[in-house]
XYZ file of C-alpha atoms in Angstrom:
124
model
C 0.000 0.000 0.000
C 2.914 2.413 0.721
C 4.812 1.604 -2.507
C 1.866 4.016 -4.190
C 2.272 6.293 -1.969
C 6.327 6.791 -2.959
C 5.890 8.826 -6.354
C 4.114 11.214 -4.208
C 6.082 11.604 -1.543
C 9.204 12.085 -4.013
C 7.302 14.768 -5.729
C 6.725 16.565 -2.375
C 10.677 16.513 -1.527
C 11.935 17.084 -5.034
C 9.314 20.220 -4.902
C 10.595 21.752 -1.639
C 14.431 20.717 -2.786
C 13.885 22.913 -5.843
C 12.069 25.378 -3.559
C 14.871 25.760 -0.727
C 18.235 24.309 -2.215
C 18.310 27.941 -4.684
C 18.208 29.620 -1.634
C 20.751 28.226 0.246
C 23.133 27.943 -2.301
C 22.689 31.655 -3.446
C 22.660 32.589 0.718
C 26.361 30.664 1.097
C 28.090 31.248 -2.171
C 27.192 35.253 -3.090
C 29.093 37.661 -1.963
C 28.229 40.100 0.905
C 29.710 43.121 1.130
C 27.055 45.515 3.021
C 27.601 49.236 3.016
C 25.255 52.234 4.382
C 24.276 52.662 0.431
C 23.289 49.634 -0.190
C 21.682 49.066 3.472
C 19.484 51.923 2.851
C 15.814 51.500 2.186
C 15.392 53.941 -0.935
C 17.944 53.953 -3.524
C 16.029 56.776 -5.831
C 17.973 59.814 -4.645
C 15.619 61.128 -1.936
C 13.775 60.313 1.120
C 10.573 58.554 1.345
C 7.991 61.876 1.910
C 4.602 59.484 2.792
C 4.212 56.433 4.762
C 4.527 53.145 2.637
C 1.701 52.022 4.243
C -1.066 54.269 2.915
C -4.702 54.115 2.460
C -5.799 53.410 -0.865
C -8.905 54.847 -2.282
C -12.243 52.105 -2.525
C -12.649 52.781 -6.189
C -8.634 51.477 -6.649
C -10.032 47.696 -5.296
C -13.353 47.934 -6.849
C -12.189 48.259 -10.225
C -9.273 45.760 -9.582
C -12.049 43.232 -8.656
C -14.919 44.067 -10.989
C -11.766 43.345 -13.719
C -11.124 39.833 -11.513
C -14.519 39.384 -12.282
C -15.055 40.103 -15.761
C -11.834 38.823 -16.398
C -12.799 35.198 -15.248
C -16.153 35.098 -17.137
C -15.044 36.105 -20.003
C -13.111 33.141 -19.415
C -16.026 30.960 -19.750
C -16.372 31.970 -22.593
C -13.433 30.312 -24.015
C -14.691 26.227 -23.534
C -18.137 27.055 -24.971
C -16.233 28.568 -28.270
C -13.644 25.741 -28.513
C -17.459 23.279 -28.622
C -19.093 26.179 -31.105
C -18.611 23.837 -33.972
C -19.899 20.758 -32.268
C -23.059 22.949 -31.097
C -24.199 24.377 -34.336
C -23.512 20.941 -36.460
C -25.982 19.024 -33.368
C -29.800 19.983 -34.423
C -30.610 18.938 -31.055
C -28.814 21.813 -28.964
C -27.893 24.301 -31.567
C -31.208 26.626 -30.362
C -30.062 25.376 -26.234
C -26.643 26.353 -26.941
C -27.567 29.678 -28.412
C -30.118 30.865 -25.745
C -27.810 29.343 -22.959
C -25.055 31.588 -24.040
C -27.039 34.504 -24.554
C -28.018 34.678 -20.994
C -24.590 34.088 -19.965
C -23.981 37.151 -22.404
C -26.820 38.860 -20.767
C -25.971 38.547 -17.602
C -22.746 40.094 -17.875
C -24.286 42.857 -19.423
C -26.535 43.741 -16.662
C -23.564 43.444 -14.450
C -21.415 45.647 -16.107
C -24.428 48.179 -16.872
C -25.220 47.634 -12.917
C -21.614 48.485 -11.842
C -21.500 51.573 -14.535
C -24.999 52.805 -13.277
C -23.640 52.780 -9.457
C -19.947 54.659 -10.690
C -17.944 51.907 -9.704
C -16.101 52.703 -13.305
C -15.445 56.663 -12.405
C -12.375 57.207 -11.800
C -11.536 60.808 -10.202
């Protein structure tokens, strides 16, 4: 029983060998040869002049996630064209196929209409 469990395991320790060995290896062998230039924590000729850790605006995450979201259903759309030729040669679903992916179609619409109407797509 544990002789189909080996592959497995190998694939497990080969992963975190390729993970870890890298960064030993490049932690031993490079050189290190710190300096107050090089130790510094901005290397573009001037002082940082706002906290790194600043407050983004709303709008900045709800665009970046109503492009997530569009992005992945567009997505979908990609197995239903690769089958496009199979669907309109089969009488039986060529009319199912069609509506189906005009509400799929639809429904994105409304979405991004929806998102548009609210002015999650202003940007100031």
């Amino acid at each position: 029983m544990m002789e189909n469990y080996f592959p497995i395991l190998m694939f497990v320790l080969v992963g975190v060998a390729v993970g870890i060995l890298p960064i030993t290896l490049g932690f031993l062998l490079a050189p290190n040869r710190p300096d107050p230039e090089k130790l510094s924590p901005y290397e573009c000729g001037f002082e940082a002049f706002e906290d790194a850790r600043m407050k983004y605006d709303v709008r900045y995450y709800l665009i970046a996630i109503l492009f997530i979201l569009f992005d992945l259903e567009i997505a979908f759309l990609f197995p239903w064209a690769t089958i496009f030729k199979d669907i309109v040669a089969s009488e039986s679903i060529k009319l199912f196929g069609f509506i189906e992916m005009l509400v799929f179609v639809g429904i994105l619409v409304v979405g991004y209409a929806y998102a548009w109407a609210k002015g999650a797509l202003e940007w100031e």
